[in-house]
Structures are given as C-alpha cells and as structure tokens.
Amino acid sequence: MKWIISLFIVIPVIELYILLLSGKTIGVSNTFLLILASGIIGAYFVKRQGMKAFREVSESIKNHQAPGEAAINGICVFIGSVLVIFPGFISDIIGLLLLFGPSRNLFKPLIYKWIRKKMKKGQVIVMKTL
C-alpha cells in the first residue's frame, strides 16, 4: 500500500518535470500541441482496441469459453486508455504501449503473475461452470 501512495506522488512530479523541461526546450505551444496530439491519437486507438477487446470477450462467452486472454487484453486496453487520458509523456507512452497488441505482450506476464499472486492469497476466486 505504501508503494501506491508514493506512486501517486512520484509519478506526477516526474511528469510535471518532463512537461516543464519540454516547454523550456521546444516551447510551451509545441508541448501543448504534442500533448493534445497524443491525446487525440490515443483516443482513436482506445476506441478501436476497446471495441476489439469487447468483441473478443463477447465471442469467447458466446462460444462457452472462459475469456482469459481476451479479458487480459481488455484489462490492458482499459489501463492504457486511462493512462493516455492523463496529460504527460510517460503516461502516454506506457498507455500507448498497452493499447498496441505486440507491445501489450510485454505487460501480460506481469499481469498473469499479479493474478496468480492474488489467487494464492485467496483474493481472486475462479469459478468453473458446468
């Protein structure tokens, strides 16, 4: 829990520092346009990838299969979309990496590890239907 609190303090400070440095280096208006462009591009990919993830989950459920991989993709798209909405270069980069399929595969082992850890502690329950 302590790391979450420090994350909410450290990440915004780093984002703000990079934004200020960028404003000083390339100009305030260019920095603003870059942040705006990344938000628009991110929103486009959020819609496209979000709909794709939703279709994959729906198709899995329709075929009476557990939507494991599709659900993980959906989680990545959701987290990526939230990060893209935040102003800042670091959050935009991580968000866009989570939105694209090939780069999303870098994060999946971490998510699977986190889920397994929660399952071992009994914090996640997997139900099997007949």
C-alpha positions as semicolon CSV with decimal commas, in nm:
position;residue;x (nm);y (nm);z (nm)
1;M;0,000;0,000;0,000
2;K;0,291;0,235;0,069
3;W;0,415;0,199;-0,287
4;I;0,077;0,312;-0,423
5;I;0,090;0,633;-0,220
6;S;0,447;0,702;-0,331
7;L;0,343;0,625;-0,690
8;F;0,074;0,892;-0,673
9;I;0,336;1,141;-0,556
10;V;0,645;1,044;-0,755
11;I;0,488;0,987;-1,099
12;P;0,308;1,325;-1,117
13;V;0,624;1,504;-1,004
14;I;0,826;1,332;-1,278
15;E;0,552;1,404;-1,536
16;L;0,544;1,770;-1,434
17;Y;0,922;1,796;-1,450
18;I;0,929;1,648;-1,801
19;L;0,645;1,878;-1,913
20;L;0,830;2,184;-1,779
21;L;1,156;2,069;-1,936
22;S;0,978;2,008;-2,266
23;G;0,815;2,352;-2,250
24;K;1,153;2,509;-2,194
25;T;1,321;2,304;-2,470
26;I;1,066;2,304;-2,754
27;G;0,834;2,578;-2,637
28;V;0,508;2,588;-2,445
29;S;0,284;2,586;-2,752
30;N;0,467;2,291;-2,910
31;T;0,450;2,098;-2,582
32;F;0,078;2,170;-2,558
33;L;0,022;2,059;-2,920
34;L;0,222;1,742;-2,860
35;I;0,015;1,656;-2,551
36;L;-0,306;1,734;-2,742
37;A;-0,199;1,522;-3,041
38;S;-0,106;1,227;-2,822
39;G;-0,445;1,250;-2,652
40;I;-0,632;1,253;-2,985
41;I;-0,426;0,967;-3,128
42;G;-0,465;0,777;-2,802
43;A;-0,843;0,828;-2,801
44;Y;-0,864;0,688;-3,154
45;F;-0,672;0,375;-3,058
46;V;-0,866;0,340;-2,733
47;K;-1,191;0,322;-2,927
48;R;-1,053;0,081;-3,185
49;Q;-0,874;-0,152;-2,943
50;G;-1,150;-0,130;-2,681
51;M;-1,412;-0,245;-2,929
52;K;-1,181;-0,526;-3,044
53;A;-1,128;-0,643;-2,684
54;F;-1,503;-0,626;-2,617
55;R;-1,574;-0,838;-2,928
56;E;-1,313;-1,095;-2,822
57;V;-1,463;-1,129;-2,474
58;S;-1,816;-1,150;-2,617
59;E;-1,710;-1,412;-2,871
60;S;-1,543;-1,623;-2,601
61;I;-1,851;-1,610;-2,382
62;K;-2,077;-1,684;-2,678
63;N;-1,866;-1,996;-2,750
64;H;-1,894;-2,103;-2,383
65;Q;-1,523;-2,048;-2,323
66;A;-1,351;-1,863;-2,044
67;P;-1,241;-1,524;-2,177
68;G;-0,892;-1,547;-2,022
69;E;-0,667;-1,398;-2,289
70;A;-0,944;-1,169;-2,415
71;A;-1,008;-1,043;-2,061
72;I;-0,637;-0,970;-2,009
73;N;-0,637;-0,777;-2,337
74;G;-0,941;-0,586;-2,215
75;I;-0,768;-0,501;-1,887
76;C;-0,460;-0,379;-2,074
77;V;-0,674;-0,165;-2,306
78;F;-0,861;-0,018;-2,009
79;I;-0,543;0,068;-1,818
80;G;-0,384;0,202;-2,138
81;S;-0,685;0,422;-2,208
82;V;-0,677;0,569;-1,859
83;L;-0,305;0,643;-1,892
84;V;-0,347;0,805;-2,234
85;I;-0,611;1,042;-2,095
86;F;-0,371;1,175;-1,829
87;P;-0,157;1,463;-1,952
88;G;0,208;1,373;-1,957
89;F;0,459;1,199;-2,175
90;I;0,539;0,900;-1,952
91;S;0,175;0,805;-1,902
92;D;0,110;0,849;-2,276
93;I;0,399;0,622;-2,373
94;I;0,300;0,348;-2,128
95;G;-0,066;0,387;-2,226
96;L;0,008;0,356;-2,597
97;L;0,228;0,051;-2,532
98;L;-0,067;-0,112;-2,354
99;L;-0,300;-0,030;-2,643
100;F;-0,093;-0,196;-2,916
101;G;-0,108;-0,577;-2,935
102;P;0,261;-0,659;-2,988
103;S;0,386;-0,426;-2,715
104;R;0,098;-0,530;-2,487
105;N;0,260;-0,874;-2,473
106;L;0,543;-0,719;-2,268
107;F;0,299;-0,644;-1,986
108;K;0,096;-0,967;-1,990
109;P;0,345;-1,176;-1,786
110;L;0,332;-0,911;-1,513
111;I;-0,048;-0,921;-1,509
112;Y;-0,056;-1,302;-1,502
113;K;0,194;-1,301;-1,215
114;W;-0,017;-1,046;-1,024
115;I;-0,333;-1,254;-1,077
116;R;-0,159;-1,577;-0,964
117;K;-0,033;-1,398;-0,652
118;K;-0,387;-1,278;-0,574
119;M;-0,524;-1,629;-0,633
120;K;-0,271;-1,783;-0,393
121;K;-0,378;-1,536;-0,125
122;G;-0,743;-1,619;-0,192
123;Q;-0,822;-1,267;-0,309
124;V;-0,931;-1,384;-0,655
125;I;-1,177;-1,667;-0,694
126;V;-1,210;-1,858;-1,018
127;M;-1,544;-2,028;-1,066
128;K;-1,596;-2,314;-1,305
129;T;-1,938;-2,358;-1,460
130;L;-2,073;-2,692;-1,566
